[in-house]
Every structure is written in structure tokens, then in C-alpha cells.
Coordinates of N, CA, C and O and ligand atoms in Angstrom, one line a residue:
M1 N 122.1 94.1 85.3 CA 121.1 95.2 85.2 C 119.7 94.6 85.5 O 119.3 93.7 84.7
K2 N 119.0 95.1 86.5 CA 117.7 94.5 86.9 C 116.6 95.5 86.4 O 116.6 96.6 86.8
N3 N 115.7 95.0 85.6 CA 114.6 95.8 85.1 C 113.3 95.6 85.9 O 112.9 94.5 86.2
V4 N 112.7 96.7 86.3 CA 111.4 96.7 87.0 C 110.4 97.2 86.1 O 110.6 98.1 85.3
I5 N 109.2 96.5 86.1 CA 108.1 97.0 85.2 C 106.9 97.3 86.1 O 106.6 96.6 87.1
T6 N 106.2 98.4 85.7 CA 104.9 98.7 86.4 C 103.9 99.2 85.4 O 104.3 99.6 84.2
F7 N 102.6 99.3 85.7 CA 101.6 99.7 84.8 C 100.6 100.7 85.5 O 100.4 100.6 86.7
G8 N 100.0 101.5 84.7 CA 99.0 102.4 85.2 C 98.5 103.4 84.2 O 99.1 103.5 83.1
T9 N 97.4 104.1 84.5 CA 96.9 105.1 83.6 C 97.6 106.5 83.8 O 97.8 107.2 82.9
F10 N 97.8 106.8 85.1 CA 98.5 108.0 85.5 C 97.7 109.2 84.9 O 98.4 110.1 84.4
D11 N 96.4 109.2 85.0 CA 95.6 110.4 84.6 C 95.7 111.5 85.6 O 95.6 111.2 86.8
V12 N 95.8 112.7 85.2 CA 95.9 113.9 86.1 C 97.0 113.6 87.1 O 96.8 113.4 88.3
F13 N 98.2 113.5 86.6 CA 99.4 113.0 87.4 C 99.5 113.7 88.7 O 99.4 114.9 88.8
H14 N 99.7 112.9 89.8 CA 99.7 113.5 91.1 C 100.8 112.8 92.0 O 101.5 111.9 91.6
F15 N 100.9 113.3 93.2 CA 102.0 112.9 94.2 C 102.0 111.3 94.4 O 103.1 110.7 94.4
G16 N 100.8 110.7 94.5 CA 100.7 109.3 94.7 C 101.4 108.5 93.5 O 102.0 107.5 93.7
H17 N 101.2 109.1 92.3 CA 101.8 108.5 91.1 C 103.3 108.6 91.2 O 104.0 107.6 90.9
A18 N 103.8 109.8 91.5 CA 105.2 110.0 91.6 C 105.9 109.1 92.6 O 106.9 108.5 92.4
R19 N 105.2 108.9 93.8 CA 105.7 108.1 94.8 C 105.8 106.6 94.4 O 106.8 105.9 94.7
I20 N 104.8 106.1 93.8 CA 104.8 104.6 93.4 C 105.9 104.4 92.4 O 106.6 103.4 92.5
L21 N 106.2 105.3 91.5 CA 107.2 105.1 90.5 C 108.6 105.2 91.2 O 109.5 104.4 90.9
E22 N 108.8 106.1 92.1 CA 110.0 106.2 92.8 C 110.3 105.0 93.6 O 111.4 104.4 93.7
R23 N 109.3 104.5 94.3 CA 109.4 103.2 95.1 C 109.6 102.0 94.3 O 110.4 101.1 94.6
A24 N 109.0 102.0 93.1 CA 109.1 100.9 92.2 C 110.6 100.8 91.7 O 111.2 99.7 91.7
K25 N 111.1 102.0 91.4 CA 112.5 102.1 90.9 C 113.5 101.5 91.9 O 114.5 100.9 91.5
E26 N 113.2 101.6 93.2 CA 114.1 101.1 94.2 C 114.2 99.6 94.2 O 115.2 99.0 94.8
H27 N 113.4 98.9 93.4 CA 113.4 97.4 93.4 C 114.4 96.9 92.3 O 114.5 95.7 92.0
G28 N 115.0 97.9 91.5 CA 116.0 97.5 90.5 C 116.8 98.6 90.0 O 116.9 99.6 90.7
D29 N 117.3 98.5 88.8 CA 118.2 99.5 88.2 C 117.5 100.4 87.2 O 117.8 101.5 87.0
R30 N 116.6 99.7 86.4 CA 115.8 100.5 85.4 C 114.3 100.3 85.6 O 113.9 99.2 85.9
L31 N 113.6 101.4 85.4 CA 112.1 101.3 85.6 C 111.4 101.5 84.2 O 111.7 102.5 83.5
I32 N 110.6 100.5 83.9 CA 109.9 100.5 82.6 C 108.4 100.6 82.9 O 107.9 99.9 83.8
V33 N 107.7 101.5 82.3 CA 106.3 101.8 82.7 C 105.4 101.6 81.5 O 105.5 102.2 80.4
G34 N 104.3 100.7 81.7 CA 103.3 100.5 80.7 C 102.2 101.5 81.0 O 101.6 101.5 82.1
V35 N 101.9 102.4 80.1 CA 100.9 103.5 80.3 C 99.6 103.0 79.6 O 99.6 102.8 78.3
S36 N 98.5 102.8 80.3 CA 97.3 102.3 79.7 C 96.8 103.2 78.6 O 96.7 104.4 78.8
T37 N 96.4 102.7 77.5 CA 95.9 103.5 76.4 C 94.5 104.0 76.8 O 93.8 103.5 77.7
D38 N 94.0 105.0 76.0 CA 92.6 105.6 76.3 C 91.6 104.4 76.2 O 90.7 104.4 77.0
N39 N 91.8 103.6 75.2 CA 90.8 102.5 74.9 C 90.8 101.5 76.1 O 89.7 101.1 76.5
L40 N 92.0 101.1 76.6 CA 92.0 100.2 77.7 C 91.3 100.8 78.9 O 90.6 100.1 79.6
N41 N 91.6 102.1 79.1 CA 91.0 102.8 80.3 C 89.4 102.8 80.2 O 88.7 102.6 81.2
L42 N 89.0 103.0 79.0 CA 87.5 103.0 78.7 C 86.9 101.6 79.2 O 85.9 101.6 79.8
K43 N 87.6 100.6 78.8 CA 87.2 99.2 79.2 C 87.2 99.0 80.7 O 86.4 98.4 81.3
K44 N 88.4 99.5 81.3 CA 88.7 99.2 82.7 C 87.8 100.0 83.6 O 87.3 99.5 84.6
K45 N 87.6 101.3 83.3 CA 86.9 102.2 84.2 C 85.7 102.9 83.7 O 85.1 103.7 84.3
S46 N 85.3 102.4 82.5 CA 84.1 103.0 81.8 C 84.1 104.5 81.6 O 83.1 105.1 81.6
R47 N 85.3 105.1 81.6 CA 85.4 106.5 81.2 C 86.7 106.8 80.6 O 87.7 106.1 80.8
R48 N 86.7 107.8 79.8 CA 87.9 108.2 79.1 C 88.8 109.1 80.1 O 88.2 109.9 80.8
P49 N 90.1 108.8 80.1 CA 90.9 109.7 80.9 C 90.8 111.2 80.5 O 90.5 111.4 79.4
L50 N 91.1 112.1 81.4 CA 91.0 113.5 81.1 C 92.2 113.9 80.2 O 92.1 114.6 79.3
Y51 N 93.4 113.3 80.5 CA 94.6 113.5 79.7 C 94.7 112.4 78.6 O 94.5 111.3 79.0
K52 N 95.0 112.8 77.4 CA 95.1 111.9 76.3 C 96.3 111.0 76.5 O 97.3 111.4 77.2
Q53 N 96.3 109.8 75.9 CA 97.4 108.8 76.1 C 98.8 109.4 75.7 O 99.8 109.1 76.4
N54 N 98.8 110.2 74.6 CA 100.1 110.7 74.2 C 100.7 111.7 75.3 O 101.9 111.8 75.5
E55 N 99.8 112.4 75.9 CA 100.2 113.4 77.0 C 100.6 112.6 78.2 O 101.6 113.0 78.9
R56 N 99.9 111.6 78.6 CA 100.2 110.8 79.8 C 101.6 110.1 79.5 O 102.4 110.1 80.4
L57 N 101.7 109.5 78.3 CA 103.0 108.9 78.0 C 104.2 109.9 78.1 O 105.2 109.6 78.6
H58 N 103.9 111.1 77.6 CA 105.0 112.1 77.6 C 105.4 112.5 79.0 O 106.6 112.6 79.4
I59 N 104.4 112.7 79.9 CA 104.7 113.0 81.3 C 105.5 111.9 82.0 O 106.5 112.2 82.6
I60 N 105.1 110.7 81.8 CA 105.8 109.6 82.4 C 107.2 109.5 81.9 O 108.1 109.3 82.7
N61 N 107.4 109.7 80.6 CA 108.7 109.6 80.0 C 109.6 110.7 80.5 O 110.8 110.6 80.4
S62 N 109.0 111.8 81.0 CA 109.9 113.0 81.4 C 110.3 112.9 82.8 O 111.1 113.7 83.3
L63 N 109.9 111.8 83.6 CA 110.3 111.7 85.0 C 111.7 111.1 85.2 O 112.1 110.2 84.4
K64 N 112.4 111.6 86.2 CA 113.7 111.2 86.5 C 113.7 109.7 86.9 O 114.7 108.9 86.6
S65 N 112.6 109.2 87.6 CA 112.6 107.8 88.0 C 112.3 106.8 86.9 O 112.6 105.6 87.1
V66 N 111.9 107.3 85.7 CA 111.5 106.4 84.6 C 112.5 106.3 83.5 O 113.0 107.4 83.1
D67 N 112.9 105.1 83.2 CA 113.9 104.9 82.1 C 113.2 104.8 80.7 O 113.8 105.1 79.7
M68 N 112.0 104.2 80.7 CA 111.4 104.0 79.4 C 109.9 103.8 79.7 O 109.5 103.2 80.6
A69 N 109.0 104.3 78.7 CA 107.6 104.1 78.9 C 107.0 103.6 77.5 O 107.5 104.0 76.5
F70 N 106.0 102.8 77.6 CA 105.3 102.3 76.4 C 103.8 102.2 76.6 O 103.4 102.3 77.8
Y71 N 103.0 102.0 75.6 CA 101.6 101.9 75.7 C 101.2 100.5 76.2 O 101.6 99.5 75.5
E72 N 100.4 100.4 77.2 CA 99.8 99.1 77.6 C 98.4 99.0 76.9 O 97.5 99.8 77.2
E73 N 98.3 98.1 76.0 CA 97.1 98.0 75.2 C 96.0 97.1 75.8 O 94.8 97.2 75.5
S74 N 96.5 96.1 76.6 CA 95.5 95.1 77.2 C 96.0 94.6 78.5 O 97.2 94.4 78.7
L75 N 95.1 94.4 79.5 CA 95.5 93.9 80.8 C 96.1 92.5 80.7 O 96.9 92.1 81.5
E76 N 95.6 91.8 79.7 CA 95.9 90.4 79.6 C 97.3 90.2 78.9 O 97.8 89.0 78.8
M77 N 98.0 91.3 78.5 CA 99.2 91.1 77.8 C 100.4 91.3 78.7 O 101.6 91.4 78.3
K78 N 100.2 91.3 80.1 CA 101.3 91.5 81.0 C 102.5 90.6 80.8 O 103.6 90.9 80.8
R79 N 102.2 89.3 80.6 CA 103.2 88.3 80.4 C 104.1 88.6 79.2 O 105.3 88.6 79.3
E80 N 103.5 89.0 78.1 CA 104.2 89.4 76.9 C 105.1 90.6 77.2 O 106.3 90.6 76.8
Y81 N 104.5 91.6 77.9 CA 105.3 92.8 78.2 C 106.5 92.5 79.1 O 107.6 93.1 78.9
I82 N 106.3 91.7 80.1 CA 107.4 91.3 81.0 C 108.5 90.7 80.3 O 109.7 91.0 80.5
I83 N 108.2 89.7 79.4 CA 109.2 89.0 78.6 C 109.9 90.0 77.7 O 111.1 90.0 77.6
Q84 N 109.1 90.7 76.9 CA 109.6 91.7 75.9 C 110.6 92.7 76.5 O 111.6 93.0 75.9
H85 N 110.3 93.1 77.7 CA 111.1 94.2 78.4 C 112.1 93.6 79.4 O 112.8 94.3 80.1
N86 N 112.2 92.2 79.4 CA 113.2 91.5 80.2 C 113.1 92.0 81.7 O 114.1 92.3 82.3
A87 N 111.9 92.1 82.2 CA 111.7 92.6 83.6 C 111.9 91.4 84.6 O 111.4 90.3 84.4
H88 N 112.6 91.8 85.6 CA 112.8 90.8 86.7 C 111.8 91.0 87.8 O 111.5 90.0 88.6
T89 N 111.2 92.2 87.9 CA 110.2 92.4 88.9 C 109.0 93.2 88.4 O 109.2 94.1 87.6
L90 N 107.8 92.8 88.8 CA 106.6 93.5 88.4 C 106.1 94.2 89.7 O 105.9 93.5 90.7
V91 N 105.9 95.5 89.6 CA 105.4 96.2 90.8 C 104.0 96.7 90.5 O 103.8 97.3 89.4
M92 N 103.1 96.5 91.4 CA 101.7 97.0 91.2 C 101.3 97.6 92.5 O 101.7 97.2 93.6
G93 N 100.3 98.6 92.5 CA 99.7 99.1 93.7 C 98.9 98.1 94.4 O 98.4 97.1 93.7
D94 N 98.7 98.2 95.7 CA 98.0 97.1 96.4 C 96.5 97.0 96.2 O 95.8 96.2 96.7
D95 N 96.0 98.0 95.3 CA 94.6 97.9 94.9 C 94.5 96.7 93.9 O 93.4 96.2 93.6
W96 N 95.7 96.2 93.4 CA 95.7 95.0 92.5 C 96.2 93.7 93.3 O 96.5 92.8 92.6
K97 N 96.3 93.8 94.6 CA 96.8 92.7 95.4 C 96.3 91.3 95.0 O 95.1 91.1 94.9
G98 N 97.2 90.4 94.7 CA 96.8 89.0 94.4 C 96.4 88.8 92.9 O 96.5 87.7 92.4
K99 N 96.1 89.9 92.2 CA 95.6 89.8 90.8 C 96.7 89.3 89.8 O 96.3 88.7 88.7
F100 N 97.9 89.5 90.1 CA 99.0 89.1 89.2 C 100.0 88.1 89.7 O 101.1 87.9 89.1
D101 N 99.5 87.4 90.7 CA 100.4 86.4 91.4 C 100.8 85.3 90.4 O 101.9 84.7 90.5
H102 N 99.9 85.0 89.4 CA 100.2 83.9 88.4 C 101.5 84.2 87.6 O 102.0 83.3 86.9
L103 N 101.9 85.5 87.6 CA 103.1 85.8 86.8 C 104.4 85.6 87.6 O 105.5 85.8 87.0
N104 N 104.3 85.1 88.8 CA 105.6 84.9 89.6 C 106.4 83.7 89.1 O 107.4 83.4 89.7
D105 N 106.0 83.0 88.0 CA 106.8 82.0 87.4 C 107.9 82.6 86.5 O 108.9 82.0 86.2
I106 N 107.7 83.9 86.1 CA 108.7 84.5 85.3 C 109.3 85.8 85.9 O 110.3 86.3 85.4
C107 N 108.7 86.3 87.0 CA 109.3 87.5 87.7 C 108.9 87.5 89.1 O 107.9 86.8 89.5
D108 N 109.5 88.4 89.9 CA 109.0 88.7 91.3 C 107.8 89.6 91.1 O 107.9 90.6 90.4
V109 N 106.8 89.3 91.9 CA 105.6 90.2 91.8 C 105.5 90.9 93.2 O 105.4 90.2 94.2
V110 N 105.5 92.2 93.2 CA 105.5 93.0 94.4 C 104.4 94.0 94.4 O 104.1 94.7 93.4
Y111 N 103.6 94.0 95.5 CA 102.5 95.0 95.6 C 102.9 96.1 96.6 O 103.3 95.7 97.7
L112 N 102.8 97.3 96.2 CA 103.2 98.4 97.1 C 102.0 99.1 97.6 O 101.0 99.3 96.9
E113 N 102.0 99.6 98.8 CA 100.9 100.3 99.4 C 100.7 101.6 98.6 O 101.6 102.3 98.3
R114 N 99.4 101.9 98.4 CA 99.1 103.2 97.8 C 99.3 104.3 98.8 O 99.2 104.2 100.0
T115 N 99.6 105.5 98.2 CA 99.7 106.7 99.1 C 98.3 107.1 99.5 O 97.4 107.2 98.7
P116 N 98.1 107.3 100.8 CA 96.8 107.6 101.3 C 96.2 108.9 100.9 O 97.0 109.8 100.6
S117 N 95.0 109.1 100.9 CA 94.2 110.4 100.7 C 94.5 111.1 99.4 O 94.4 112.4 99.4
I118 N 94.9 110.4 98.4 CA 95.0 111.2 97.1 C 94.6 110.2 95.9 O 95.0 109.1 95.9
S119 N 93.8 110.7 95.0 CA 93.5 109.9 93.8 C 93.0 110.9 92.8 O 92.5 112.0 93.1
T120 N 93.1 110.4 91.5 CA 92.6 111.2 90.4 C 91.1 111.5 90.6 O 90.7 112.7 90.4
T121 N 90.3 110.5 90.9 CA 88.9 110.7 91.1 C 88.6 111.8 92.1 O 87.7 112.6 91.9
E122 N 89.3 111.7 93.3 CA 89.1 112.7 94.3 C 89.5 114.1 93.8 O 88.7 115.1 94.1
I123 N 90.6 114.2 93.1 CA 91.0 115.5 92.6 C 89.9 116.1 91.7 O 89.5 117.2 91.8
I124 N 89.3 115.2 90.8 CA 88.3 115.7 89.9 C 87.1 116.1 90.7 O 86.5 117.2 90.4
E125 N 86.7 115.4 91.7 CA 85.5 115.7 92.5 C 85.7 117.1 93.2 O 84.8 117.9 93.3
I126 N 86.9 117.3 93.8 CA 87.2 118.5 94.5 C 87.1 119.7 93.5 O 86.4 120.7 93.8
I127 N 87.7 119.6 92.3 CA 87.6 120.7 91.3 C 86.1 120.9 90.9 O 85.7 122.0 90.9
R128 N 85.4 119.8 90.7 CA 84.0 119.9 90.3 C 83.1 120.7 91.4 O 82.3 121.5 91.0
S129 N 83.4 120.4 92.7 CA 82.6 121.0 93.7 C 83.0 122.4 94.0 O 82.3 123.1 94.8
Q130 N 84.0 122.9 93.4 CA 84.4 124.3 93.7 C 83.8 125.4 92.8 O 83.5 125.1 91.6
Ligands
C2G201 N1 98.7 104.9 93.2 C1 99.3 105.0 94.4 N2 98.7 105.9 95.3 C2 97.6 106.6 95.0 C3 97.1 106.5 93.7 C4 97.6 105.6 92.8 O1 100.3 104.4 94.8 N3 97.1 107.4 95.9 C5 99.3 104.0 92.2 C6 98.3 102.8 91.8 O2 98.3 101.8 92.8 C7 99.0 102.4 90.5 C8 99.6 103.7 89.9 O3 99.6 104.6 91.0 O4 100.0 101.4 90.8 C9 98.8 104.2 88.8 O5 97.5 104.4 89.2 P1 96.3 104.3 88.2 O6 96.5 105.2 87.1 O7 95.0 104.4 89.0 O8 96.4 102.8 87.7 P2 95.3 101.9 87.2 O9 94.4 102.6 86.3 O10 94.9 101.1 88.3 O11 96.2 101.0 86.1 O12 97.6 97.1 84.2 C10 97.1 97.7 85.4 C11 96.6 99.0 85.2 O13 97.1 99.6 84.0 C12 96.8 99.8 86.4

């Protein structure tokens, strides 16, 4: 049984999020997802997500592609999470390319292309401008 792990905020869940999770799952048998907490997001992006962490976790847990989801409390804890969840592969979007290469001593590190022309920020801007 090969476990794949990936991480993200998944705020205002959209097609690009669904696609990366489906493609991540193709790298193994089980997909485990670390969902960034509201606090981590505040540190990372200097704003609070629109959807609360319990709602984001719930959405991720309800997907067919996802076998298990947990809260990602800190970006620096990836090594612990990988070991704890017995992950063979770490999948990240290519906006993080090179950032997690140091973890390839314990797992395969794979960066997948982002889906073009869609993002949470863009969706929020479109709604604001209407
Ligand atoms: N994504 C994608 N295509 C898009 C938008 C997002 O493939 N058009 C992917 C991102 O590359 C990421 C995942 O969807 O892998 C979740 O995106 P975000 O919520 O923006 O993730 P981020 O806040 O960058 O969190 O520990 C790392 C972080 O938790 C990653």
C-alpha cells in the first residue's frame, strides 16, 4: 500500500484543487491531505481564509480522491507528517517547485503543474468586481 501526501489551504474549493488531488492520488493507493489551519494561512498569506478550517477539512474529507485529511499546523513540520502518515510520495503544486527537495531522503518529492487560469484569489476578485 503506497501512501501519497499533499498539503494546501483549499480555500473556496475549485476545479484546480479537485484536479491536483485527483492527479496526486494517481501516484499511489491512498491520498492523505494536510489542510492548512487558519493560523498557518494567516502567517503564510497574511490573510484569513474565507472558509474556516473545519469547513475546509470537511470538504476535503468528503472527496472521492481523498482517503484521510488532517490539519497542517506548520510548514516546517512536513518531515514529521510524512513519517507519521507513512507517506512514500509528497506531491506539491509547482508553485512550490524546489522548496521541498530536502525531503527526498525519506520520500519521493513530486511537483505537479497547476491548472491554468483559476485561483481562489481570482475568484474572489471576480465576485468583488461584480
Ligand atoms: N492548485 C492547482 N491549480 C490551481 C490552484 C491551486 O493545482 N489553479 C494547487 C496548488 O498548487 C496546491 C493546491 O492546489 O498544491 C492547494 O492550493 P492552495 O490552497 O493555494 O495551497 P497553498 O496555500 O499554497 O498551501 O504546506 C504547503 C501549503 O499548505 C500549500
